[in-house]
Short mmCIF file of C-alpha atoms and ligand atoms in Angstrom, two decimals:
data_model
loop_
_atom_site.label_atom_id
_atom_site.label_comp_id
_atom_site.label_asym_id
_atom_site.label_seq_id
_atom_site.Cartn_x
_atom_site.Cartn_y
_atom_site.Cartn_z
CA MET A 28 87.88 3.41 69.65
CA ILE A 29 87.96 0.36 68.21
CA GLU A 30 86.84 1.78 64.45
CA SER A 31 90.08 0.87 63.12
CA LEU A 32 90.25 -2.61 63.98
CA ILE A 33 86.45 -3.37 62.38
CA LYS A 34 87.27 -1.17 59.41
CA SER A 35 90.59 -3.17 58.79
CA ASP A 36 90.67 -4.71 55.69
CA ARG A 37 93.82 -7.14 56.77
CA ALA A 38 91.92 -8.88 60.01
CA GLU A 39 92.60 -12.06 59.81
CA LEU A 40 89.09 -14.06 60.78
CA THR A 41 87.19 -12.05 58.28
CA GLN A 42 89.73 -10.80 55.64
CA SER A 43 91.62 -13.99 55.07
CA THR A 44 92.64 -14.99 51.77
CA ARG A 45 94.75 -18.16 52.81
CA LYS A 46 92.76 -21.38 51.13
CA GLY A 47 90.24 -22.10 53.53
CA SER A 48 89.67 -25.63 55.13
CA PRO A 49 86.06 -27.57 54.32
CA VAL A 50 85.92 -28.84 58.01
CA VAL A 51 87.85 -25.77 60.35
CA LEU A 52 87.21 -22.49 60.49
CA SER A 53 90.21 -21.35 62.64
CA THR A 54 92.74 -22.64 65.05
CA ARG A 55 93.50 -20.91 68.18
CA VAL A 56 96.48 -21.26 70.87
CA ARG A 57 96.65 -19.55 74.26
CA LEU A 58 99.01 -19.06 77.01
CA ALA A 59 98.31 -18.21 80.57
CA ARG A 60 101.13 -16.49 82.07
CA ASN A 61 101.62 -14.62 85.19
CA LEU A 62 104.63 -11.95 87.05
CA SER A 63 106.26 -14.15 89.92
CA ASP A 64 106.35 -11.49 92.05
CA ILE A 65 102.97 -9.87 91.95
CA PRO A 66 99.65 -11.35 93.28
CA PHE A 67 97.80 -12.84 90.32
CA PRO A 68 94.65 -10.01 89.26
CA GLU A 69 91.91 -11.33 91.59
CA ARG A 70 94.66 -10.55 94.44
CA ALA A 71 96.28 -7.65 93.47
CA THR A 72 95.50 -4.37 94.70
CA SER A 73 94.12 -1.96 92.44
CA ALA A 74 97.55 -0.27 92.36
CA GLN A 75 99.46 -3.17 91.26
CA ARG A 76 96.73 -3.82 88.71
CA SER A 77 97.82 -0.90 87.14
CA ASP A 78 101.35 -1.49 87.47
CA VAL A 79 100.60 -4.76 85.75
CA LEU A 80 98.60 -3.18 83.21
CA SER A 81 101.09 -0.15 82.47
CA LYS A 82 104.19 -2.38 82.41
CA CYS A 83 103.12 -5.21 80.41
CA ALA A 84 101.28 -3.06 77.90
CA ASP A 85 104.62 -1.18 77.43
CA HIS A 86 106.69 -4.17 77.15
CA ILE A 87 104.36 -6.12 75.03
CA GLY A 88 103.80 -3.45 72.65
CA GLY A 89 107.47 -2.82 71.86
CA LEU A 90 107.55 -6.43 70.71
CA LYS A 91 108.34 -6.90 66.83
CA GLN A 92 104.89 -9.05 66.98
CA MET A 93 102.87 -6.10 67.64
CA LYS A 94 104.27 -3.40 65.50
CA SER A 95 101.43 -1.28 64.54
CA GLY A 96 98.83 -3.16 67.34
CA ALA A 97 96.32 -1.07 69.53
CA PHE A 98 96.22 -1.15 73.08
CA PHE A 99 92.66 -0.89 74.50
CA ASP A 100 92.26 -0.21 78.67
CA ILE A 101 88.88 -2.26 79.22
CA SER A 102 87.25 0.55 81.23
CA GLN A 103 87.29 3.07 78.30
CA LEU A 104 85.51 0.47 76.23
CA SER A 105 81.81 0.65 75.75
CA GLU A 106 79.47 -2.26 76.35
CA LEU A 107 78.91 -2.80 72.54
CA GLU A 108 82.59 -2.51 71.43
CA LYS A 109 83.63 -5.35 74.57
CA GLN A 110 80.85 -7.51 72.61
CA VAL A 111 81.99 -6.89 69.01
CA LEU A 112 85.83 -7.77 70.23
CA VAL A 113 84.26 -11.01 71.80
CA GLU A 114 82.33 -12.10 69.18
CA ARG A 115 86.09 -12.03 67.29
CA HIS A 116 87.23 -13.98 69.43
CA LEU A 117 90.19 -10.82 70.87
CA ILE A 118 89.10 -11.16 74.32
CA SER A 119 86.80 -13.36 76.52
CA ARG A 120 83.61 -12.47 78.31
CA GLU A 121 85.13 -12.70 81.94
CA LEU A 122 87.82 -9.48 80.81
CA CYS A 123 84.59 -7.59 79.57
CA GLU A 124 83.59 -8.21 83.57
CA SER A 125 86.87 -6.84 84.82
CA GLU A 126 87.15 -3.90 87.36
CA GLN A 127 89.54 -1.04 86.56
CA GLY A 128 93.32 -2.10 84.99
CA SER A 129 92.48 -4.80 82.48
CA GLY A 130 93.08 -4.19 78.83
CA VAL A 131 94.10 -6.03 75.65
CA ILE A 132 96.43 -5.29 73.06
CA ILE A 133 96.09 -6.63 69.63
CA ASN A 134 98.08 -6.57 66.52
CA LYS A 135 97.69 -4.93 62.84
CA ASP A 136 95.98 -8.38 61.11
CA GLN A 137 94.32 -9.38 64.73
CA THR A 138 96.21 -12.92 64.99
CA CYS A 139 97.14 -12.45 68.39
CA SER A 140 95.67 -10.57 71.38
CA VAL A 141 97.21 -10.36 74.59
CA MET A 142 94.90 -9.88 77.74
CA ILE A 143 96.01 -7.95 80.75
CA ASN A 144 94.76 -8.97 84.18
CA GLU A 145 92.07 -11.47 83.05
CA GLU A 146 92.31 -14.57 85.59
CA ASP A 147 95.91 -14.49 84.85
CA HIS A 148 98.49 -11.40 84.52
CA LEU A 149 99.03 -12.40 80.69
CA ARG A 150 96.42 -14.39 78.42
CA ILE A 151 98.19 -14.83 75.33
CA GLN A 152 96.49 -15.57 71.90
CA PHE A 153 97.06 -16.57 68.24
CA LEU A 154 94.95 -17.27 65.79
CA LYS A 155 94.74 -18.59 62.23
CA THR A 156 92.00 -19.32 59.99
CA GLY A 157 92.08 -23.04 58.74
CA PHE A 158 93.88 -26.19 60.52
CA ASN A 159 97.08 -24.64 61.30
CA LEU A 160 98.29 -26.37 64.93
CA ASN A 161 101.85 -26.35 64.63
CA SER A 162 102.33 -23.15 62.73
CA VAL A 163 100.35 -21.15 65.62
CA TRP A 164 102.04 -22.96 68.21
CA LYS A 165 105.38 -21.79 66.51
CA GLN A 166 104.41 -18.53 66.68
CA MET A 167 103.37 -18.39 70.05
CA ASP A 168 106.39 -20.27 71.16
CA ARG A 169 108.70 -17.74 69.58
CA PHE A 170 106.23 -14.69 71.40
CA ASP A 171 106.36 -16.11 74.73
CA SER A 172 109.97 -17.15 74.63
CA ASP A 173 110.63 -12.92 73.52
CA LEU A 174 108.40 -12.49 76.19
CA GLU A 175 110.04 -14.26 78.56
CA ASP A 176 113.36 -12.02 77.98
CA LEU A 177 111.44 -8.87 79.26
CA LEU A 178 109.47 -9.99 82.18
CA ASP A 179 109.90 -12.55 85.07
CA VAL A 180 107.39 -15.06 84.98
CA ALA A 181 105.95 -17.15 87.58
CA PHE A 182 107.18 -20.45 87.10
CA SER A 183 107.89 -23.99 89.57
CA SER A 184 109.89 -26.72 88.35
CA GLU A 185 107.35 -29.51 89.50
CA PHE A 186 104.14 -27.09 89.02
CA GLY A 187 105.54 -25.78 85.68
CA PHE A 188 103.86 -22.02 84.64
CA LEU A 189 101.90 -20.74 87.67
CA THR A 190 98.41 -20.10 87.01
CA ALA A 191 95.55 -18.66 89.68
CA CYS A 192 93.65 -21.79 88.64
CA PRO A 193 94.99 -25.39 88.63
CA THR A 194 93.31 -26.34 85.33
CA ASN A 195 96.18 -24.36 83.89
CA LEU A 196 99.26 -25.30 85.18
CA GLY A 197 102.13 -26.91 83.92
CA THR A 198 102.03 -25.41 80.08
CA GLY A 199 99.33 -22.84 80.52
CA LEU A 200 98.18 -24.33 76.99
CA ARG A 201 95.13 -24.13 75.63
CA ALA A 202 94.75 -24.91 71.79
CA SER A 203 91.41 -25.12 70.49
CA VAL A 204 89.77 -25.42 66.63
CA MET A 205 87.10 -24.24 65.68
CA MET A 206 85.12 -27.12 63.61
CA HIS A 207 82.07 -26.76 61.03
CA LEU A 208 80.34 -30.58 61.37
CA PRO A 209 77.18 -30.52 59.79
CA GLY A 210 77.47 -34.27 58.65
CA LEU A 211 78.11 -35.04 62.47
CA VAL A 212 74.92 -33.58 63.68
CA ILE A 213 72.59 -34.21 61.06
CA SER A 214 73.78 -37.88 60.71
CA GLU A 215 73.16 -38.39 64.96
CA GLN A 216 76.73 -38.88 65.56
CA MET A 217 77.77 -36.26 67.44
CA GLU A 218 76.89 -37.10 70.86
CA ARG A 219 78.67 -40.05 70.93
CA VAL A 220 82.02 -37.91 69.38
CA ILE A 221 81.52 -35.68 72.24
CA ARG A 222 81.80 -38.78 74.34
CA ALA A 223 84.91 -40.45 72.86
CA VAL A 224 86.53 -37.23 72.90
CA ASN A 225 85.87 -36.38 76.22
CA GLN A 226 87.70 -39.55 77.28
CA LEU A 227 90.81 -38.48 75.72
CA GLY A 228 90.63 -35.28 77.40
CA ILE A 229 89.35 -32.97 75.15
CA THR A 230 86.49 -30.62 75.41
CA VAL A 231 84.05 -29.81 72.25
CA ARG A 232 81.87 -26.77 72.98
CA GLY A 233 79.04 -25.09 70.73
CA LEU A 234 80.68 -21.97 69.60
CA PHE A 235 76.92 -20.59 68.92
CA GLY A 236 74.81 -22.08 72.03
CA GLU A 237 75.63 -25.54 74.23
CA GLY A 238 74.83 -29.15 73.47
CA SER A 239 75.36 -31.67 70.52
CA ASP A 240 73.33 -29.87 68.17
CA ALA A 241 75.09 -25.86 68.57
CA THR A 242 73.13 -23.18 66.14
CA GLY A 243 75.19 -23.03 62.74
CA HIS A 244 76.92 -26.48 63.50
CA VAL A 245 80.16 -24.49 64.68
CA PHE A 246 82.04 -26.54 67.50
CA GLN A 247 85.05 -25.70 69.70
CA ILE A 248 87.46 -28.59 70.33
CA SER A 249 90.28 -27.91 72.68
CA ASN A 250 92.47 -29.81 75.09
CA GLN A 251 91.31 -29.76 78.86
CA GLN A 252 94.87 -30.96 80.39
CA THR A 253 97.89 -28.91 80.48
CA LEU A 254 100.17 -30.59 82.96
CA GLY A 255 102.31 -33.46 82.78
CA GLU A 256 103.02 -33.38 79.17
CA SER A 257 105.07 -30.95 76.42
CA GLU A 258 103.82 -28.33 74.54
CA SER A 259 103.95 -30.41 71.55
CA GLU A 260 103.06 -33.20 72.89
CA ILE A 261 99.54 -31.60 73.67
CA ILE A 262 99.10 -30.03 70.37
CA THR A 263 100.18 -33.49 68.54
CA ARG A 264 97.29 -35.42 70.78
CA LEU A 265 95.08 -32.95 69.93
CA GLY A 266 96.38 -32.93 66.34
CA SER A 267 95.27 -36.66 65.57
CA VAL A 268 92.05 -36.13 67.48
CA LEU A 269 90.88 -33.67 65.19
CA LYS A 270 92.14 -35.13 62.11
CA THR A 271 90.02 -38.42 63.18
CA ILE A 272 86.75 -35.77 63.51
CA ILE A 273 87.61 -34.66 60.15
CA ASP A 274 88.05 -37.86 58.70
CA HIS A 275 84.68 -38.66 60.14
CA GLU A 276 82.62 -35.75 59.45
CA VAL A 277 83.90 -35.77 55.90
CA ASN A 278 82.81 -39.31 55.63
CA ALA A 279 79.35 -38.56 57.10
CA ARG A 280 78.65 -35.76 54.87
CA PHE A 281 79.26 -38.05 51.94
CA LYS A 282 77.14 -40.86 53.12
CA TYR A 283 74.38 -38.44 53.83
CA LEU A 284 74.49 -37.03 50.36
CA GLU A 285 74.60 -40.42 48.92
CA GLU A 286 71.35 -41.36 50.65
CA ASN A 287 69.43 -38.47 50.79
CA ARG A 288 70.70 -36.55 47.68
CA ALA A 289 67.33 -34.95 47.10
CA LYS A 290 67.01 -33.97 50.62
CA LEU A 291 69.71 -32.21 50.90
CA LEU A 292 70.22 -30.72 47.79
CA ASP A 293 66.38 -29.24 48.52
CA LYS A 294 68.10 -28.15 51.84
CA ILE A 295 71.14 -25.71 50.56
CA GLY A 296 68.75 -24.80 47.76
CA ARG A 297 65.87 -23.42 50.13
CA ALA A 298 68.57 -21.75 52.19
CA PHE A 299 70.36 -19.70 49.39
CA GLY A 300 66.61 -18.53 48.23
CA VAL A 301 65.90 -17.31 51.72
CA LEU A 302 69.29 -15.80 51.88
CA GLN A 303 68.62 -14.06 48.65
CA ASN A 304 65.33 -12.67 49.89
CA VAL A 305 65.07 -12.41 52.92
CA HIS A 306 63.39 -9.22 55.39
CA PHE A 307 64.02 -10.38 58.76
CA LEU A 308 66.24 -12.90 60.46
CA SER A 309 67.25 -14.23 64.06
CA SER A 310 70.97 -14.39 64.65
CA ASN A 311 69.97 -18.43 65.26
CA GLU A 312 68.84 -18.77 61.79
CA ALA A 313 71.51 -16.64 60.28
CA MET A 314 73.91 -18.97 61.40
CA ASN A 315 72.27 -22.28 60.27
CA LEU A 316 71.87 -20.65 56.69
CA LEU A 317 75.26 -19.95 56.46
CA SER A 318 76.25 -23.35 57.61
CA LEU A 319 74.32 -24.93 54.66
CA MET A 320 76.07 -22.18 52.64
CA ARG A 321 79.57 -23.65 53.65
CA LEU A 322 78.59 -27.13 53.04
CA SER A 323 77.15 -25.68 49.74
CA VAL A 324 81.25 -24.45 48.95
CA ASP A 325 82.64 -28.09 50.27
CA PHE A 326 80.31 -29.62 47.85
CA ASN A 327 80.81 -27.52 44.80
CA MET A 328 77.70 -25.70 44.43
CA LEU A 329 79.53 -22.38 44.99
CA PRO A 330 83.00 -21.19 43.92
CA GLU A 331 85.84 -21.71 46.73
CA SER A 332 86.22 -17.99 46.07
CA ASN A 333 82.92 -17.73 48.24
CA ARG A 334 84.08 -19.57 51.01
CA SER A 335 85.81 -16.62 53.04
CA ASP A 336 82.58 -14.62 52.42
CA VAL A 337 80.86 -17.25 54.42
CA ASP A 338 83.11 -17.30 57.09
CA ARG A 339 83.06 -13.43 57.19
CA LEU A 340 79.32 -13.21 57.47
CA PHE A 341 79.25 -15.86 60.61
CA ILE A 342 81.30 -13.42 62.70
CA GLU A 343 79.30 -10.16 61.10
CA CYS A 344 76.04 -11.72 61.21
CA GLN A 345 76.86 -11.25 65.34
CA PRO A 346 73.96 -9.42 67.36
CA GLY A 347 77.13 -7.14 68.29
CA HIS A 348 78.40 -6.85 64.72
CA ILE A 349 75.18 -6.13 63.23
CA GLN A 350 74.49 -3.05 66.06
CA TYR A 351 78.11 -1.52 65.84
CA ALA A 352 77.34 -1.52 61.72
CA ALA A 353 74.02 0.32 62.26
CA HIS A 354 76.36 2.70 64.72
CA GLU A 355 73.76 2.36 67.73
CA GLY A 356 72.62 -0.17 70.02
CA ILE A 357 69.39 -1.20 68.31
CA GLU A 358 66.66 -3.32 69.40
CA PRO A 359 66.63 -6.84 68.62
CA GLU A 360 63.65 -6.77 66.38
CA LEU A 361 65.75 -4.25 63.98
CA ARG A 362 68.68 -5.94 64.34
CA ASP A 363 66.52 -9.09 62.26
CA ILE A 364 65.86 -6.38 59.70
CA ALA A 365 69.44 -5.23 59.83
CA ARG A 366 70.77 -8.47 59.30
CA ALA A 367 68.53 -9.54 56.42
CA ASP A 368 69.17 -6.24 54.55
CA LYS A 369 72.92 -7.15 54.95
CA LEU A 370 72.64 -11.16 53.71
CA ARG A 371 70.52 -10.37 51.19
CA GLU A 372 72.43 -7.75 49.29
CA GLU A 373 75.86 -10.32 50.08
CA PHE A 374 73.91 -12.75 48.60
CA SER A 375 72.33 -10.97 45.50
CA HIS A 376 76.13 -10.55 44.41
CA LEU A 377 76.79 -14.52 44.45
CA PRO A 378 76.39 -16.77 41.17
CA PRO A 379 73.74 -19.39 41.43
CA LEU A 380 73.94 -22.45 43.13
CA ASN A 381 75.61 -25.22 40.72
CA PHE A 382 73.96 -28.53 41.09
CA ASP A 383 76.14 -30.18 38.26
CA LYS A 384 79.41 -30.81 40.28
CA VAL A 385 77.72 -31.65 43.51
CA GLY A 386 80.25 -33.40 45.98
CA GLU A 387 82.81 -34.10 42.80
CA SER A 388 86.37 -33.69 44.41
CA LYS A 389 88.02 -30.48 43.66
CA MET B 3 81.67 -16.12 107.34
CA ALA B 4 80.85 -13.92 104.66
CA ASP B 5 78.93 -16.25 102.26
CA ASN B 6 77.07 -19.22 103.99
CA LEU B 7 77.55 -22.33 102.29
CA LYS B 8 74.54 -24.74 101.66
CA CYS B 9 74.17 -28.18 103.21
CA SER B 10 75.63 -30.45 100.14
CA ASN B 11 73.05 -32.91 101.17
CA CYS B 12 69.45 -30.54 101.15
CA ASN B 13 70.71 -27.26 100.35
CA LYS B 14 69.92 -25.67 103.90
CA GLU B 15 72.75 -23.29 105.68
CA ALA B 16 75.47 -25.68 106.44
CA THR B 17 77.05 -25.15 109.83
CA VAL B 18 79.37 -28.33 109.93
CA HIS B 19 82.18 -28.07 107.33
CA LEU B 20 84.10 -31.58 106.77
CA THR B 21 86.93 -32.54 104.70
CA GLN B 22 86.59 -35.97 103.11
CA ILE B 23 89.74 -38.09 102.28
CA VAL B 24 88.82 -40.63 99.65
CA ASN B 25 91.80 -42.09 97.83
CA ASN B 26 94.20 -39.40 98.98
CA LYS B 27 91.61 -36.75 97.04
CA ILE B 28 90.33 -34.19 99.17
CA HIS B 29 86.52 -33.58 98.95
CA LYS B 30 84.94 -30.81 100.76
CA VAL B 31 81.52 -31.75 102.61
CA ASP B 32 79.38 -28.75 103.93
CA LEU B 33 76.52 -30.47 106.15
CA CYS B 34 73.53 -28.50 108.07
CA GLU B 35 72.70 -29.40 111.72
CA SER B 36 70.08 -32.17 110.78
CA CYS B 37 71.95 -34.33 108.19
CA ALA B 38 75.36 -34.15 110.06
CA GLN B 39 73.56 -35.86 112.91
CA LYS B 40 71.99 -37.90 110.60
CA LYS B 41 75.16 -39.32 108.98
CA GLY B 42 76.71 -39.44 111.98
CA VAL B 43 79.29 -36.99 112.34
CA THR B 44 78.77 -35.22 115.31
CA ASP B 45 78.30 -38.46 117.28
CA PRO B 46 81.60 -39.05 119.20
CA GLN B 47 80.85 -42.90 118.88
CA GLY B 48 79.88 -43.26 114.97
CA PHE B 49 83.19 -41.05 114.88
CA SER B 50 86.14 -42.72 115.71
CA LEU B 51 89.67 -42.58 114.96
CA ALA B 52 89.49 -45.98 112.78
CA ASP B 53 86.88 -44.30 110.87
CA LEU B 54 89.30 -41.33 110.70
CA LEU B 55 91.95 -43.07 109.46
CA SER B 56 89.81 -45.54 107.10
CA LYS B 57 89.05 -44.71 103.19
CA THR B 58 86.47 -43.03 103.83
CA ALA B 59 87.33 -40.86 106.69
CA LEU B 60 85.81 -37.75 107.23
CA THR B 61 87.96 -35.13 108.89
CA PRO B 62 86.87 -32.25 110.91
CA ASP B 63 87.53 -28.90 109.24
CA SER B 64 89.23 -27.67 112.47
CA SER B 65 91.48 -30.46 112.44
CA GLU B 66 92.72 -29.54 108.81
CA ALA B 67 95.63 -26.45 109.48
CA SER B 68 94.51 -23.33 108.11
CA LEU B 69 97.28 -21.59 105.97
CA VAL B 70 97.66 -18.33 105.13
CA CYS B 71 99.84 -17.13 102.27
CA PRO B 72 102.26 -14.77 103.83
CA ASN B 73 102.60 -12.77 100.22
CA CYS B 74 98.84 -12.57 99.13
CA GLY B 75 96.87 -13.28 102.16
CA LEU B 76 94.70 -15.97 100.93
CA GLU B 77 93.73 -18.67 103.43
CA THR B 78 92.56 -22.06 103.30
CA SER B 79 88.99 -21.54 103.58
CA ASP B 80 89.40 -18.99 100.34
CA PHE B 81 91.46 -21.93 98.50
CA ARG B 82 88.31 -24.41 99.12
CA ARG B 83 85.74 -22.12 98.17
CA THR B 84 87.05 -20.80 95.28
CA GLY B 85 89.60 -23.11 93.92
CA ARG B 86 92.14 -20.22 92.83
CA LEU B 87 95.53 -19.59 93.97
CA GLY B 88 96.33 -15.99 94.80
CA CYS B 89 100.14 -15.53 93.67
CA SER B 90 103.30 -17.72 93.35
CA ALA B 91 104.08 -17.72 96.72
CA CYS B 92 100.68 -19.75 97.34
CA PHE B 93 101.79 -22.72 95.60
CA GLN B 94 104.46 -23.35 98.29
CA VAL B 95 102.15 -22.62 101.57
CA PHE B 96 98.82 -24.77 99.40
CA GLY B 97 101.03 -27.09 97.76
CA ASP B 98 99.71 -30.67 99.44
CA LEU B 99 96.07 -29.29 99.38
CA VAL B 100 96.82 -28.58 95.29
CA ARG B 101 98.56 -32.16 94.50
CA PRO B 102 95.89 -34.32 95.30
CA ALA B 103 93.22 -31.63 93.16
CA LEU B 104 95.67 -32.36 90.13
CA GLU B 105 94.96 -36.11 89.74
CA ASP B 106 91.59 -35.94 88.24
CA MET B 107 92.55 -32.94 86.19
CA HIS B 108 95.68 -33.35 84.09
CA VAL B 109 97.52 -36.18 82.81
CA GLY B 110 100.30 -36.21 84.77
CA LEU B 111 101.19 -34.15 88.18
CA THR B 112 104.65 -32.38 87.19
CA HIS B 113 105.44 -29.99 84.39
CA LYS B 114 106.99 -31.64 81.23
CA GLY B 115 106.93 -28.39 78.96
CA LYS B 116 108.94 -25.59 78.33
CA ILE B 117 111.33 -23.92 80.62
CA PRO B 118 111.50 -20.00 80.85
CA GLU B 119 115.53 -20.47 80.89
CA VAL B 120 116.57 -17.14 80.74
CA ALA B 121 113.88 -15.19 83.11
CA LEU B 122 115.17 -18.03 85.90
CA THR B 123 118.32 -17.63 84.96
CA ARG B 124 118.00 -13.60 85.73
CA GLN B 125 115.58 -14.50 88.51
CA ASN B 126 118.43 -16.72 90.13
CA SER B 127 121.46 -14.07 89.57
CA GLN B 128 119.05 -11.42 90.88
CA ALA B 129 118.92 -13.45 94.40
CA GLN B 130 122.13 -14.03 94.44
CA LEU B 131 122.82 -10.39 93.88
CA GLN B 132 120.68 -9.30 97.18
CA ALA B 133 122.24 -11.85 98.85
CA LEU B 134 125.65 -10.65 98.04
CA LYS B 135 124.33 -7.34 98.91
CA ASP B 136 123.18 -8.22 101.97
CA SER B 137 126.65 -9.69 102.70
CA LEU B 138 128.62 -6.75 101.91
CA ALA B 139 126.31 -4.34 104.02
CA SER B 140 127.11 -6.52 107.17
CA ALA B 141 130.49 -6.89 105.99
CA ILE B 142 131.05 -3.12 106.19
CA ALA B 143 128.76 -3.13 109.41
CA GLU B 144 131.37 -5.61 111.10
CA GLU B 145 134.40 -3.52 109.49
CA ALA B 146 135.42 -6.69 107.33
CA TYR B 147 137.04 -4.24 104.73
CA GLU B 148 139.35 -7.14 102.91
CA GLU B 149 135.99 -9.14 103.00
CA ALA B 150 133.91 -6.39 101.91
CA ALA B 151 135.83 -5.47 98.63
CA LYS B 152 136.04 -9.08 97.50
CA LEU B 153 132.16 -8.56 97.82
CA ARG B 154 131.96 -5.91 95.71
CA ASP B 155 133.79 -7.21 93.02
CA LEU B 156 131.57 -10.50 92.91
CA ILE B 157 128.73 -7.73 92.77
CA HIS B 158 129.91 -5.80 89.70
CA GLU B 159 130.90 -9.13 87.66
CA LEU B 160 127.32 -10.17 88.68
CA GLU B 161 125.57 -6.77 87.89
CA VAL B 162 127.85 -7.23 84.08
CA ALA B 163 126.73 -10.79 83.80
CA VAL B 164 122.74 -9.58 84.89
CA ALA B 165 122.55 -6.60 82.60
CA GLU B 166 123.36 -8.63 79.77
CA LEU B 167 120.28 -10.32 80.77
CA GLU B 168 118.08 -7.78 80.63
CA VAL B 169 116.72 -6.21 77.65
CA THR B 170 116.79 -2.10 77.67
CA GLU B 171 113.06 -1.06 78.56
CA ALA B 172 110.89 -0.06 75.96
ZN1 LIG C 3 70.88 -30.88 105.23
ZN1 LIG C 4 99.92 -16.54 98.14
#
C-alpha cells in the first residue's frame, strides 16, 4: 500500500535538495489536538473511533496542504509497512499498536503527517530537513488554523488545548530537532550537555538507541513543557538552547581535529574503506560508519552534494527499509548482507576522500 | 480491583491505598498489610488528625471522594492509575486532581498560547442556538406566541451567522 510513498522522488527526508546543515539533520513540530464532543481515543467506543477517523480523514484530506496526499488505515497495513513509516518518522510506534479505527494522512512530499486516533484524536506533524524551527512552526500554525475552521477542537482557557495526557496540555506543541553530535560524544561531553539541558525542561534522546553514546551519534532534542508558555516562547527557548549545542558541537569537532588529527582522519578513512568493501553489516555499525561519513562532508573530505546521500542512507539502512526493498521479511543475517550490498554499491560512486582541505571553512 | 497494585515499599500485593499530599502535591502510595503496619498508617494512635493536617499527612483513599466523569465514565482510580484523562468534560470533573500535577510538569499553570477563536465562537453560538431553540419550544408549549415569534427571528439571525462560520463539508 505504501509503495508510491517509498518510491517517491520528492520525499523531504530522503530526497531533499535544500542546503544541509552540519549539525542538524531535521526539524519536526507536532501538535496534539482533540475534538471537543467525543471521548479521547482510549475512552471512545469503536463506533466513535470510526466516526472520528472518517470525519477527520475527510476534512484534513480536503485541506490544500494535503493535496494529493495519501490516507492509510493502520489496520490495513502490514507490520513491515508500519515499520517503514515509523523509520521515516511519519507515524509513531504507539499508532502501530492501536486497535481498529486509527489512521494517518501523509502529504505528497512527506513533510506533513496527521495521525488519527493515536493517544489524542489528532497528532499533526510537520517535518523539514535542516534547522528550521521558525518556518516549520509557521507552516504548522497555518495548518492548525485552517483545521480549526473545520473541526470543533477541545479547548479551555485555563488548560489550553485539552489532551489525554496532562504532559501535553496548553499548546500541545512538541518541537524536536535531530542533531548529529559526534564531537560532543567523542570528547565525552554529551552527558554534561544532557544534564544541563534537562534543567531547562529540554529532553535529549538517542535516535537509534538510548543514552549518551547513541548509535550514529544522532540525538533527538525537544521541549518537554507545553503549558505556561506561548508557542513562540517555546520555539524561541528551544532554538536558543539548540544554537548553544551547535556551537559546542562545532568547537568540540575542531578541538578534537586539532588534537587528534591523525587519529580522526584514520577513523574516517577506514570507515570509507569499509563502506566500499563491506559484505556483511549490522544496522548499528552502519549508523556509526554513516556518522563518520557525515562528518567527512563537514570537514570537506567529501563534496557537499553527498550530504543528502548520507542522510538518505541513515533512513534507508534501517531494518524495515532494508526488508521492504528486498520485497519480503528477510532474516537478520540476510538483512546484514543486503545492507552491505546497498552501501557498497552507493559508496562505489563516490569520489575518493580528499584530505587536502580538511576542516577549512567552506 | 482488576489489576493488583504492588506495594511501593516491598512489591507485595498492596491492600492499603493512600494518597499522600506533600506541599500541595498529590502522591499516590500503595502499601501491603505489613508495610502499612510498620509505617503506622493502620494504627489510629500513629495516624492522628494532626498528622493529616501536617505537611506529610497521609490521607486514606476512602476519604478522597471518588469522582466519575458523566461524559466518558472515567473514575478517580482510573486517572490515578493511568495519569490520563478520558474526554474534555474530565477536566471539569478532575480539575482539582490535575492542577497539582502540573506544577512539576510545566513552566506555568495556565495556557498562554494560541486560542482557537473561530472554533470557540462557533461552539458558543451553537450552545446559544440550542438554548434559544429550547426557549422556543417552551414558549410554544406555553402558547406564548409573541415570544415565540421573537425567538424565531433570533434563531434565524444566529443560524445565518453560524452558517458563515461553518465551512462547507468536503
Ligand atoms: Zn510491603
Ligand atoms: Zn471524561
